[in-house]
């Protein structure tokens, strides 16, 4: 529940179905082992960051980042950091927490459609 509501300016926009469904899936036997394994392995993502950034610098691939400005997990500075290697990256911080699509689907989809129209 906290991952859905922390940092969300208007929690009434987030349906409880979201976290209730997630919790039902997480409560299945054996899922706890999978989740702990994934969390324990997260550092391997960090180890790959230099490769990601080298790719960004070399390719200058178009990039859209639409981020919840109240996200306590992936903070806004993470979105802004894309501009270090991709100066033309399009970064938008929306009034949302971690699961921004739950409350800002219309805003995010508008950004996506405009980005794709320009980039494809």
PDB file of N, CA and C in Angstrom, residues 5-109:
ATOM      1  N   UNK A   5       0.934   4.803  -2.315  1.00  0.00           N
ATOM      2  CA  UNK A   5       0.418   6.056  -1.770  1.00  0.00           C
ATOM      3  C   UNK A   5       1.484   7.035  -1.301  1.00  0.00           C
ATOM      4  N   UNK A   6       2.652   6.559  -0.872  1.00  0.00           N
ATOM      5  CA  UNK A   6       3.694   7.485  -0.418  1.00  0.00           C
ATOM      6  C   UNK A   6       4.116   8.384  -1.577  1.00  0.00           C
ATOM      7  N   UNK A   7       4.099   9.670  -1.346  1.00  0.00           N
ATOM      8  CA  UNK A   7       4.485  10.634  -2.369  1.00  0.00           C
ATOM      9  C   UNK A   7       3.373  11.005  -3.326  1.00  0.00           C
ATOM     10  N   UNK A   8       2.220  10.373  -3.188  1.00  0.00           N
ATOM     11  CA  UNK A   8       1.062  10.668  -4.051  1.00  0.00           C
ATOM     12  C   UNK A   8       0.287  11.835  -3.443  1.00  0.00           C
ATOM     13  N   UNK A   9       0.212  12.976  -4.150  1.00  0.00           N
ATOM     14  CA  UNK A   9      -0.482  14.137  -3.584  1.00  0.00           C
ATOM     15  C   UNK A   9      -1.979  13.922  -3.334  1.00  0.00           C
ATOM     16  N   UNK A  10      -2.613  13.089  -4.141  1.00  0.00           N
ATOM     17  CA  UNK A  10      -4.051  12.850  -3.977  1.00  0.00           C
ATOM     18  C   UNK A  10      -4.318  11.352  -3.942  1.00  0.00           C
ATOM     19  N   UNK A  11      -4.167  10.725  -2.771  1.00  0.00           N
ATOM     20  CA  UNK A  11      -4.352   9.282  -2.666  1.00  0.00           C
ATOM     21  C   UNK A  11      -5.728   8.792  -3.113  1.00  0.00           C
ATOM     22  N   UNK A  12      -6.718   9.679  -3.150  1.00  0.00           N
ATOM     23  CA  UNK A  12      -8.057   9.257  -3.583  1.00  0.00           C
ATOM     24  C   UNK A  12      -8.076   8.852  -5.057  1.00  0.00           C
ATOM     25  N   UNK A  13      -7.044   9.239  -5.824  1.00  0.00           N
ATOM     26  CA  UNK A  13      -6.973   8.878  -7.240  1.00  0.00           C
ATOM     27  C   UNK A  13      -6.457   7.458  -7.463  1.00  0.00           C
ATOM     28  N   UNK A  14      -5.936   6.841  -6.419  1.00  0.00           N
ATOM     29  CA  UNK A  14      -5.343   5.507  -6.544  1.00  0.00           C
ATOM     30  C   UNK A  14      -6.326   4.474  -6.015  1.00  0.00           C
ATOM     31  N   UNK A  15      -6.736   3.585  -6.879  1.00  0.00           N
ATOM     32  CA  UNK A  15      -7.678   2.546  -6.489  1.00  0.00           C
ATOM     33  C   UNK A  15      -7.005   1.538  -5.559  1.00  0.00           C
ATOM     34  N   UNK A  16      -7.663   1.188  -4.462  1.00  0.00           N
ATOM     35  CA  UNK A  16      -7.117   0.136  -3.586  1.00  0.00           C
ATOM     36  C   UNK A  16      -6.964  -1.194  -4.315  1.00  0.00           C
ATOM     37  N   UNK A  17      -7.677  -1.378  -5.417  1.00  0.00           N
ATOM     38  CA  UNK A  17      -7.527  -2.610  -6.190  1.00  0.00           C
ATOM     39  C   UNK A  17      -6.070  -2.842  -6.583  1.00  0.00           C
ATOM     40  N   UNK A  18      -5.338  -1.761  -6.821  1.00  0.00           N
ATOM     41  CA  UNK A  18      -3.954  -1.890  -7.272  1.00  0.00           C
ATOM     42  C   UNK A  18      -3.107  -2.650  -6.251  1.00  0.00           C
ATOM     43  N   UNK A  19      -3.082  -2.168  -5.021  1.00  0.00           N
ATOM     44  CA  UNK A  19      -2.233  -2.841  -4.036  1.00  0.00           C
ATOM     45  C   UNK A  19      -2.851  -4.133  -3.516  1.00  0.00           C
ATOM     46  N   UNK A  20      -4.168  -4.236  -3.530  1.00  0.00           N
ATOM     47  CA  UNK A  20      -4.796  -5.488  -3.102  1.00  0.00           C
ATOM     48  C   UNK A  20      -4.482  -6.620  -4.087  1.00  0.00           C
ATOM     49  N   UNK A  21      -4.506  -6.298  -5.375  1.00  0.00           N
ATOM     50  CA  UNK A  21      -4.149  -7.306  -6.388  1.00  0.00           C
ATOM     51  C   UNK A  21      -2.678  -7.697  -6.246  1.00  0.00           C
ATOM     52  N   UNK A  22      -1.811  -6.691  -6.112  1.00  0.00           N
ATOM     53  CA  UNK A  22      -0.390  -6.986  -5.942  1.00  0.00           C
ATOM     54  C   UNK A  22      -0.157  -7.875  -4.723  1.00  0.00           C
ATOM     55  N   UNK A  23      -0.811  -7.539  -3.623  1.00  0.00           N
ATOM     56  CA  UNK A  23      -0.612  -8.320  -2.407  1.00  0.00           C
ATOM     57  C   UNK A  23      -1.106  -9.753  -2.578  1.00  0.00           C
ATOM     58  N   UNK A  24      -2.219  -9.930  -3.272  1.00  0.00           N
ATOM     59  CA  UNK A  24      -2.733 -11.283  -3.512  1.00  0.00           C
ATOM     60  C   UNK A  24      -1.716 -12.119  -4.290  1.00  0.00           C
ATOM     61  N   UNK A  25      -1.072 -11.509  -5.274  1.00  0.00           N
ATOM     62  CA  UNK A  25      -0.052 -12.217  -6.048  1.00  0.00           C
ATOM     63  C   UNK A  25       1.174 -12.502  -5.171  1.00  0.00           C
ATOM     64  N   UNK A  26       1.565 -11.517  -4.369  1.00  0.00           N
ATOM     65  CA  UNK A  26       2.733 -11.698  -3.501  1.00  0.00           C
ATOM     66  C   UNK A  26       2.506 -12.749  -2.418  1.00  0.00           C
ATOM     67  N   UNK A  27       1.265 -12.970  -2.037  1.00  0.00           N
ATOM     68  CA  UNK A  27       0.951 -13.930  -0.979  1.00  0.00           C
ATOM     69  C   UNK A  27       0.962 -15.381  -1.445  1.00  0.00           C
ATOM     70  N   UNK A  28       1.139 -15.614  -2.731  1.00  0.00           N
ATOM     71  CA  UNK A  28       1.189 -17.000  -3.217  1.00  0.00           C
ATOM     72  C   UNK A  28       2.427 -17.695  -2.666  1.00  0.00           C
ATOM     73  N   UNK A  29       2.345 -18.985  -2.401  1.00  0.00           N
ATOM     74  CA  UNK A  29       3.497 -19.723  -1.863  1.00  0.00           C
ATOM     75  C   UNK A  29       4.725 -19.601  -2.768  1.00  0.00           C
ATOM     76  N   UNK A  30       5.857 -19.321  -2.156  1.00  0.00           N
ATOM     77  CA  UNK A  30       7.120 -19.236  -2.872  1.00  0.00           C
ATOM     78  C   UNK A  30       7.457 -17.870  -3.423  1.00  0.00           C
ATOM     79  N   UNK A  31       6.480 -16.988  -3.475  1.00  0.00           N
ATOM     80  CA  UNK A  31       6.737 -15.661  -4.041  1.00  0.00           C
ATOM     81  C   UNK A  31       7.687 -14.857  -3.160  1.00  0.00           C
ATOM     82  N   UNK A  32       7.634 -15.060  -1.853  1.00  0.00           N
ATOM     83  CA  UNK A  32       8.539 -14.334  -0.964  1.00  0.00           C
ATOM     84  C   UNK A  32       9.996 -14.648  -1.300  1.00  0.00           C
ATOM     85  N   UNK A  33      10.288 -15.894  -1.620  1.00  0.00           N
ATOM     86  CA  UNK A  33      11.654 -16.283  -1.974  1.00  0.00           C
ATOM     87  C   UNK A  33      12.086 -15.575  -3.256  1.00  0.00           C
ATOM     88  N   UNK A  34      11.195 -15.526  -4.224  1.00  0.00           N
ATOM     89  CA  UNK A  34      11.499 -14.853  -5.497  1.00  0.00           C
ATOM     90  C   UNK A  34      11.748 -13.371  -5.271  1.00  0.00           C
ATOM     91  N   UNK A  35      10.899 -12.726  -4.488  1.00  0.00           N
ATOM     92  CA  UNK A  35      11.046 -11.292  -4.227  1.00  0.00           C
ATOM     93  C   UNK A  35      12.361 -10.990  -3.496  1.00  0.00           C
ATOM     94  N   UNK A  36      12.684 -11.767  -2.481  1.00  0.00           N
ATOM     95  CA  UNK A  36      13.934 -11.544  -1.749  1.00  0.00           C
ATOM     96  C   UNK A  36      15.142 -11.788  -2.650  1.00  0.00           C
ATOM     97  N   UNK A  37      15.049 -12.747  -3.537  1.00  0.00           N
ATOM     98  CA  UNK A  37      16.130 -13.022  -4.479  1.00  0.00           C
ATOM     99  C   UNK A  37      16.330 -11.835  -5.420  1.00  0.00           C
ATOM    100  N   UNK A  38      15.224 -11.298  -5.922  1.00  0.00           N
ATOM    101  CA  UNK A  38      15.323 -10.135  -6.814  1.00  0.00           C
ATOM    102  C   UNK A  38      15.933  -8.938  -6.089  1.00  0.00           C
ATOM    103  N   UNK A  39      15.466  -8.670  -4.883  1.00  0.00           N
ATOM    104  CA  UNK A  39      16.003  -7.543  -4.123  1.00  0.00           C
ATOM    105  C   UNK A  39      17.487  -7.743  -3.827  1.00  0.00           C
ATOM    106  N   UNK A  40      17.860  -8.971  -3.499  1.00  0.00           N
ATOM    107  CA  UNK A  40      19.261  -9.262  -3.215  1.00  0.00           C
ATOM    108  C   UNK A  40      20.155  -9.148  -4.431  1.00  0.00           C
ATOM    109  N   UNK A  41      19.574  -9.246  -5.612  1.00  0.00           N
ATOM    110  CA  UNK A  41      20.323  -9.190  -6.856  1.00  0.00           C
ATOM    111  C   UNK A  41      20.293  -7.801  -7.488  1.00  0.00           C
ATOM    112  N   UNK A  42      19.630  -6.868  -6.870  1.00  0.00           N
ATOM    113  CA  UNK A  42      19.470  -5.551  -7.484  1.00  0.00           C
ATOM    114  C   UNK A  42      20.800  -4.880  -7.791  1.00  0.00           C
ATOM    115  N   UNK A  43      21.806  -5.152  -6.978  1.00  0.00           N
ATOM    116  CA  UNK A  43      23.107  -4.520  -7.187  1.00  0.00           C
ATOM    117  C   UNK A  43      23.665  -4.806  -8.577  1.00  0.00           C
ATOM    118  N   UNK A  44      23.261  -5.914  -9.203  1.00  0.00           N
ATOM    119  CA  UNK A  44      23.776  -6.195 -10.548  1.00  0.00           C
ATOM    120  C   UNK A  44      23.271  -5.164 -11.554  1.00  0.00           C
ATOM    121  N   UNK A  45      22.099  -4.574 -11.290  1.00  0.00           N
ATOM    122  CA  UNK A  45      21.639  -3.474 -12.153  1.00  0.00           C
ATOM    123  C   UNK A  45      22.599  -2.297 -12.042  1.00  0.00           C
ATOM    124  N   UNK A  46      22.967  -1.968 -10.819  1.00  0.00           N
ATOM    125  CA  UNK A  46      23.875  -0.836 -10.601  1.00  0.00           C
ATOM    126  C   UNK A  46      25.217  -1.077 -11.292  1.00  0.00           C
ATOM    127  N   UNK A  47      25.670  -2.328 -11.274  1.00  0.00           N
ATOM    128  CA  UNK A  47      26.938  -2.654 -11.929  1.00  0.00           C
ATOM    129  C   UNK A  47      26.887  -2.388 -13.433  1.00  0.00           C
ATOM    130  N   UNK A  48      25.695  -2.433 -14.021  1.00  0.00           N
ATOM    131  CA  UNK A  48      25.542  -2.226 -15.462  1.00  0.00           C
ATOM    132  C   UNK A  48      25.377  -0.754 -15.850  1.00  0.00           C
ATOM    133  N   UNK A  49      25.200   0.138 -14.892  1.00  0.00           N
ATOM    134  CA  UNK A  49      24.968   1.544 -15.207  1.00  0.00           C
ATOM    135  C   UNK A  49      26.039   2.146 -16.121  1.00  0.00           C
ATOM    136  N   UNK A  50      27.329   1.876 -15.901  1.00  0.00           N
ATOM    137  CA  UNK A  50      28.317   2.447 -16.835  1.00  0.00           C
ATOM    138  C   UNK A  50      28.075   2.031 -18.289  1.00  0.00           C
ATOM    139  N   UNK A  51      27.636   0.791 -18.496  1.00  0.00           N
ATOM    140  CA  UNK A  51      27.336   0.350 -19.863  1.00  0.00           C
ATOM    141  C   UNK A  51      26.110   1.072 -20.422  1.00  0.00           C
ATOM    142  N   UNK A  52      25.099   1.233 -19.604  1.00  0.00           N
ATOM    143  CA  UNK A  52      23.906   1.967 -20.049  1.00  0.00           C
ATOM    144  C   UNK A  52      24.293   3.379 -20.475  1.00  0.00           C
ATOM    145  N   UNK A  53      25.082   4.039 -19.639  1.00  0.00           N
ATOM    146  CA  UNK A  53      25.438   5.428 -19.927  1.00  0.00           C
ATOM    147  C   UNK A  53      26.361   5.543 -21.135  1.00  0.00           C
ATOM    148  N   UNK A  54      27.232   4.576 -21.326  1.00  0.00           N
ATOM    149  CA  UNK A  54      28.068   4.574 -22.533  1.00  0.00           C
ATOM    150  C   UNK A  54      27.187   4.445 -23.776  1.00  0.00           C
ATOM    151  N   UNK A  55      26.189   3.589 -23.706  1.00  0.00           N
ATOM    152  CA  UNK A  55      25.245   3.455 -24.824  1.00  0.00           C
ATOM    153  C   UNK A  55      24.509   4.769 -25.077  1.00  0.00           C
ATOM    154  N   UNK A  56      24.038   5.413 -24.014  1.00  0.00           N
ATOM    155  CA  UNK A  56      23.332   6.687 -24.179  1.00  0.00           C
ATOM    156  C   UNK A  56      24.241   7.712 -24.865  1.00  0.00           C
ATOM    157  N   UNK A  57      25.478   7.830 -24.393  1.00  0.00           N
ATOM    158  CA  UNK A  57      26.395   8.818 -24.979  1.00  0.00           C
ATOM    159  C   UNK A  57      26.663   8.526 -26.444  1.00  0.00           C
ATOM    160  N   UNK A  58      26.869   7.255 -26.773  1.00  0.00           N
ATOM    161  CA  UNK A  58      27.216   6.890 -28.155  1.00  0.00           C
ATOM    162  C   UNK A  58      26.019   6.979 -29.096  1.00  0.00           C
ATOM    163  N   UNK A  59      24.849   6.600 -28.637  1.00  0.00           N
ATOM    164  CA  UNK A  59      23.688   6.503 -29.531  1.00  0.00           C
ATOM    165  C   UNK A  59      22.872   7.779 -29.618  1.00  0.00           C
ATOM    166  N   UNK A  60      22.837   8.540 -28.532  1.00  0.00           N
ATOM    167  CA  UNK A  60      21.951   9.701 -28.432  1.00  0.00           C
ATOM    168  C   UNK A  60      20.511   9.312 -28.778  1.00  0.00           C
ATOM    169  N   UNK A  61      20.114   8.155 -28.320  1.00  0.00           N
ATOM    170  CA  UNK A  61      18.770   7.626 -28.533  1.00  0.00           C
ATOM    171  C   UNK A  61      17.733   8.593 -27.938  1.00  0.00           C
ATOM    172  N   UNK A  62      16.613   8.793 -28.613  1.00  0.00           N
ATOM    173  CA  UNK A  62      15.556   9.622 -28.016  1.00  0.00           C
ATOM    174  C   UNK A  62      15.070   8.977 -26.712  1.00  0.00           C
ATOM    175  N   UNK A  63      14.882   9.782 -25.693  1.00  0.00           N
ATOM    176  CA  UNK A  63      14.478   9.241 -24.399  1.00  0.00           C
ATOM    177  C   UNK A  63      13.392  10.112 -23.776  1.00  0.00           C
ATOM    178  N   UNK A  64      12.363   9.453 -23.320  1.00  0.00           N
ATOM    179  CA  UNK A  64      11.289  10.100 -22.578  1.00  0.00           C
ATOM    180  C   UNK A  64      11.278   9.503 -21.184  1.00  0.00           C
ATOM    181  N   UNK A  65      11.342  10.351 -20.182  1.00  0.00           N
ATOM    182  CA  UNK A  65      11.201   9.919 -18.787  1.00  0.00           C
ATOM    183  C   UNK A  65      10.066  10.730 -18.172  1.00  0.00           C
ATOM    184  N   UNK A  66       9.008  10.043 -17.788  1.00  0.00           N
ATOM    185  CA  UNK A  66       7.899  10.688 -17.092  1.00  0.00           C
ATOM    186  C   UNK A  66       7.889  10.066 -15.705  1.00  0.00           C
ATOM    187  N   UNK A  67       8.096  10.878 -14.706  1.00  0.00           N
ATOM    188  CA  UNK A  67       8.454  10.416 -13.366  1.00  0.00           C
ATOM    189  C   UNK A  67       7.531  11.063 -12.345  1.00  0.00           C
ATOM    190  N   UNK A  68       7.192  10.352 -11.321  1.00  0.00           N
ATOM    191  CA  UNK A  68       6.450  10.943 -10.214  1.00  0.00           C
ATOM    192  C   UNK A  68       7.373  11.803  -9.377  1.00  0.00           C
ATOM    193  N   UNK A  69       7.062  13.092  -9.268  1.00  0.00           N
ATOM    194  CA  UNK A  69       7.975  13.958  -8.509  1.00  0.00           C
ATOM    195  C   UNK A  69       7.949  13.662  -7.017  1.00  0.00           C
ATOM    196  N   UNK A  70       6.957  12.909  -6.565  1.00  0.00           N
ATOM    197  CA  UNK A  70       6.920  12.499  -5.173  1.00  0.00           C
ATOM    198  C   UNK A  70       7.395  11.076  -4.958  1.00  0.00           C
ATOM    199  N   UNK A  71       7.997  10.459  -5.978  1.00  0.00           N
ATOM    200  CA  UNK A  71       8.436   9.063  -5.886  1.00  0.00           C
ATOM    201  C   UNK A  71       9.556   8.928  -4.854  1.00  0.00           C
ATOM    202  N   UNK A  72       9.300   8.201  -3.758  1.00  0.00           N
ATOM    203  CA  UNK A  72      10.347   8.034  -2.756  1.00  0.00           C
ATOM    204  C   UNK A  72      11.333   6.916  -3.096  1.00  0.00           C
ATOM    205  N   UNK A  73      11.056   6.142  -4.138  1.00  0.00           N
ATOM    206  CA  UNK A  73      11.917   5.011  -4.501  1.00  0.00           C
ATOM    207  C   UNK A  73      12.890   5.422  -5.604  1.00  0.00           C
ATOM    208  N   UNK A  74      12.363   5.924  -6.707  1.00  0.00           N
ATOM    209  CA  UNK A  74      13.187   6.451  -7.790  1.00  0.00           C
ATOM    210  C   UNK A  74      12.983   7.967  -7.787  1.00  0.00           C
ATOM    211  N   UNK A  75      13.845   8.649  -7.095  1.00  0.00           N
ATOM    212  CA  UNK A  75      13.685  10.085  -6.864  1.00  0.00           C
ATOM    213  C   UNK A  75      13.856  10.868  -8.167  1.00  0.00           C
ATOM    214  N   UNK A  76      13.281  12.071  -8.229  1.00  0.00           N
ATOM    215  CA  UNK A  76      13.342  12.866  -9.456  1.00  0.00           C
ATOM    216  C   UNK A  76      14.748  13.087 -10.001  1.00  0.00           C
ATOM    217  N   UNK A  77      15.739  13.145  -9.141  1.00  0.00           N
ATOM    218  CA  UNK A  77      17.114  13.330  -9.626  1.00  0.00           C
ATOM    219  C   UNK A  77      17.517  12.202 -10.573  1.00  0.00           C
ATOM    220  N   UNK A  78      16.943  11.022 -10.397  1.00  0.00           N
ATOM    221  CA  UNK A  78      17.227   9.905 -11.300  1.00  0.00           C
ATOM    222  C   UNK A  78      16.744  10.184 -12.711  1.00  0.00           C
ATOM    223  N   UNK A  79      15.599  10.813 -12.827  1.00  0.00           N
ATOM    224  CA  UNK A  79      15.083  11.173 -14.149  1.00  0.00           C
ATOM    225  C   UNK A  79      15.932  12.273 -14.772  1.00  0.00           C
ATOM    226  N   UNK A  80      16.254  13.274 -13.984  1.00  0.00           N
ATOM    227  CA  UNK A  80      17.063  14.396 -14.486  1.00  0.00           C
ATOM    228  C   UNK A  80      18.449  13.927 -14.921  1.00  0.00           C
ATOM    229  N   UNK A  81      18.958  12.873 -14.303  1.00  0.00           N
ATOM    230  CA  UNK A  81      20.307  12.384 -14.614  1.00  0.00           C
ATOM    231  C   UNK A  81      20.438  11.892 -16.052  1.00  0.00           C
ATOM    232  N   UNK A  82      19.334  11.511 -16.674  1.00  0.00           N
ATOM    233  CA  UNK A  82      19.416  11.087 -18.075  1.00  0.00           C
ATOM    234  C   UNK A  82      20.011  12.195 -18.947  1.00  0.00           C
ATOM    235  N   UNK A  83      19.776  13.438 -18.564  1.00  0.00           N
ATOM    236  CA  UNK A  83      20.253  14.566 -19.375  1.00  0.00           C
ATOM    237  C   UNK A  83      21.769  14.704 -19.364  1.00  0.00           C
ATOM    238  N   UNK A  84      22.431  14.043 -18.431  1.00  0.00           N
ATOM    239  CA  UNK A  84      23.897  14.089 -18.397  1.00  0.00           C
ATOM    240  C   UNK A  84      24.464  13.528 -19.692  1.00  0.00           C
ATOM    241  N   UNK A  85      23.927  12.388 -20.122  1.00  0.00           N
ATOM    242  CA  UNK A  85      24.419  11.737 -21.338  1.00  0.00           C
ATOM    243  C   UNK A  85      23.536  11.988 -22.548  1.00  0.00           C
ATOM    244  N   UNK A  86      22.305  12.382 -22.299  1.00  0.00           N
ATOM    245  CA  UNK A  86      21.347  12.650 -23.375  1.00  0.00           C
ATOM    246  C   UNK A  86      20.779  14.051 -23.182  1.00  0.00           C
ATOM    247  N   UNK A  87      21.496  15.072 -23.638  1.00  0.00           N
ATOM    248  CA  UNK A  87      21.037  16.445 -23.403  1.00  0.00           C
ATOM    249  C   UNK A  87      19.647  16.751 -23.963  1.00  0.00           C
ATOM    250  N   UNK A  88      19.229  15.994 -24.972  1.00  0.00           N
ATOM    251  CA  UNK A  88      17.904  16.214 -25.556  1.00  0.00           C
ATOM    252  C   UNK A  88      16.823  15.334 -24.933  1.00  0.00           C
ATOM    253  N   UNK A  89      17.168  14.620 -23.873  1.00  0.00           N
ATOM    254  CA  UNK A  89      16.171  13.777 -23.202  1.00  0.00           C
ATOM    255  C   UNK A  89      14.991  14.637 -22.766  1.00  0.00           C
ATOM    256  N   UNK A  90      13.828  14.080 -22.933  1.00  0.00           N
ATOM    257  CA  UNK A  90      12.601  14.761 -22.522  1.00  0.00           C
ATOM    258  C   UNK A  90      12.209  14.210 -21.153  1.00  0.00           C
ATOM    259  N   UNK A  91      12.253  15.074 -20.155  1.00  0.00           N
ATOM    260  CA  UNK A  91      11.979  14.662 -18.775  1.00  0.00           C
ATOM    261  C   UNK A  91      10.803  15.472 -18.245  1.00  0.00           C
ATOM    262  N   UNK A  92       9.818  14.754 -17.734  1.00  0.00           N
ATOM    263  CA  UNK A  92       8.642  15.390 -17.135  1.00  0.00           C
ATOM    264  C   UNK A  92       8.426  14.816 -15.743  1.00  0.00           C
ATOM    265  N   UNK A  93       8.290  15.691 -14.775  1.00  0.00           N
ATOM    266  CA  UNK A  93       7.958  15.281 -13.412  1.00  0.00           C
ATOM    267  C   UNK A  93       6.490  15.608 -13.187  1.00  0.00           C
ATOM    268  N   UNK A  94       5.714  14.568 -12.885  1.00  0.00           N
ATOM    269  CA  UNK A  94       4.269  14.734 -12.714  1.00  0.00           C
ATOM    270  C   UNK A  94       3.906  14.625 -11.240  1.00  0.00           C
ATOM    271  N   UNK A  95       2.748  15.161 -10.891  1.00  0.00           N
ATOM    272  CA  UNK A  95       2.264  15.115  -9.511  1.00  0.00           C
ATOM    273  C   UNK A  95       1.814  13.707  -9.161  1.00  0.00           C
ATOM    274  N   UNK A  96       2.769  12.889  -8.733  1.00  0.00           N
ATOM    275  CA  UNK A  96       2.480  11.498  -8.428  1.00  0.00           C
ATOM    276  C   UNK A  96       3.600  10.930  -7.581  1.00  0.00           C
ATOM    277  N   UNK A  97       3.353   9.725  -7.085  1.00  0.00           N
ATOM    278  CA  UNK A  97       4.363   8.982  -6.359  1.00  0.00           C
ATOM    279  C   UNK A  97       5.014   7.956  -7.277  1.00  0.00           C
ATOM    280  N   UNK A  98       5.334   6.780  -6.714  1.00  0.00           N
ATOM    281  CA  UNK A  98       6.059   5.748  -7.461  1.00  0.00           C
ATOM    282  C   UNK A  98       5.234   5.169  -8.612  1.00  0.00           C
ATOM    283  N   UNK A  99       3.980   4.875  -8.373  1.00  0.00           N
ATOM    284  CA  UNK A  99       3.134   4.297  -9.423  1.00  0.00           C
ATOM    285  C   UNK A  99       2.329   5.416 -10.081  1.00  0.00           C
ATOM    286  N   UNK A 100       3.029   6.243 -10.821  1.00  0.00           N
ATOM    287  CA  UNK A 100       2.453   7.455 -11.398  1.00  0.00           C
ATOM    288  C   UNK A 100       1.269   7.172 -12.324  1.00  0.00           C
ATOM    289  N   UNK A 101       1.293   6.044 -13.009  1.00  0.00           N
ATOM    290  CA  UNK A 101       0.185   5.735 -13.924  1.00  0.00           C
ATOM    291  C   UNK A 101      -1.142   5.583 -13.191  1.00  0.00           C
ATOM    292  N   UNK A 102      -1.093   5.236 -11.917  1.00  0.00           N
ATOM    293  CA  UNK A 102      -2.327   5.050 -11.159  1.00  0.00           C
ATOM    294  C   UNK A 102      -3.133   6.344 -11.043  1.00  0.00           C
ATOM    295  N   UNK A 103      -2.444   7.476 -10.993  1.00  0.00           N
ATOM    296  CA  UNK A 103      -3.152   8.743 -10.818  1.00  0.00           C
ATOM    297  C   UNK A 103      -2.977   9.719 -11.975  1.00  0.00           C
ATOM    298  N   UNK A 104      -2.027   9.463 -12.852  1.00  0.00           N
ATOM    299  CA  UNK A 104      -1.711  10.426 -13.909  1.00  0.00           C
ATOM    300  C   UNK A 104      -1.691   9.803 -15.304  1.00  0.00           C
ATOM    301  N   UNK A 105      -2.529   8.806 -15.525  1.00  0.00           N
ATOM    302  CA  UNK A 105      -2.492   8.089 -16.800  1.00  0.00           C
ATOM    303  C   UNK A 105      -2.756   9.014 -17.988  1.00  0.00           C
ATOM    304  N   UNK A 106      -3.663   9.954 -17.856  1.00  0.00           N
ATOM    305  CA  UNK A 106      -3.951  10.850 -18.991  1.00  0.00           C
ATOM    306  C   UNK A 106      -2.761  11.758 -19.294  1.00  0.00           C
ATOM    307  N   UNK A 107      -2.156  12.307 -18.283  1.00  0.00           N
ATOM    308  CA  UNK A 107      -0.993  13.189 -18.461  1.00  0.00           C
ATOM    309  C   UNK A 107       0.162  12.405 -19.076  1.00  0.00           C
ATOM    310  N   UNK A 108       0.418  11.224 -18.544  1.00  0.00           N
ATOM    311  CA  UNK A 108       1.538  10.419 -19.023  1.00  0.00           C
ATOM    312  C   UNK A 108       1.297   9.955 -20.457  1.00  0.00           C
ATOM    313  N   UNK A 109       0.100   9.505 -20.755  1.00  0.00           N
ATOM    314  CA  UNK A 109      -0.171   9.045 -22.121  1.00  0.00           C
ATOM    315  C   UNK A 109      -0.061  10.198 -23.117  1.00  0.00           C
TER     316      UNK A 109
END
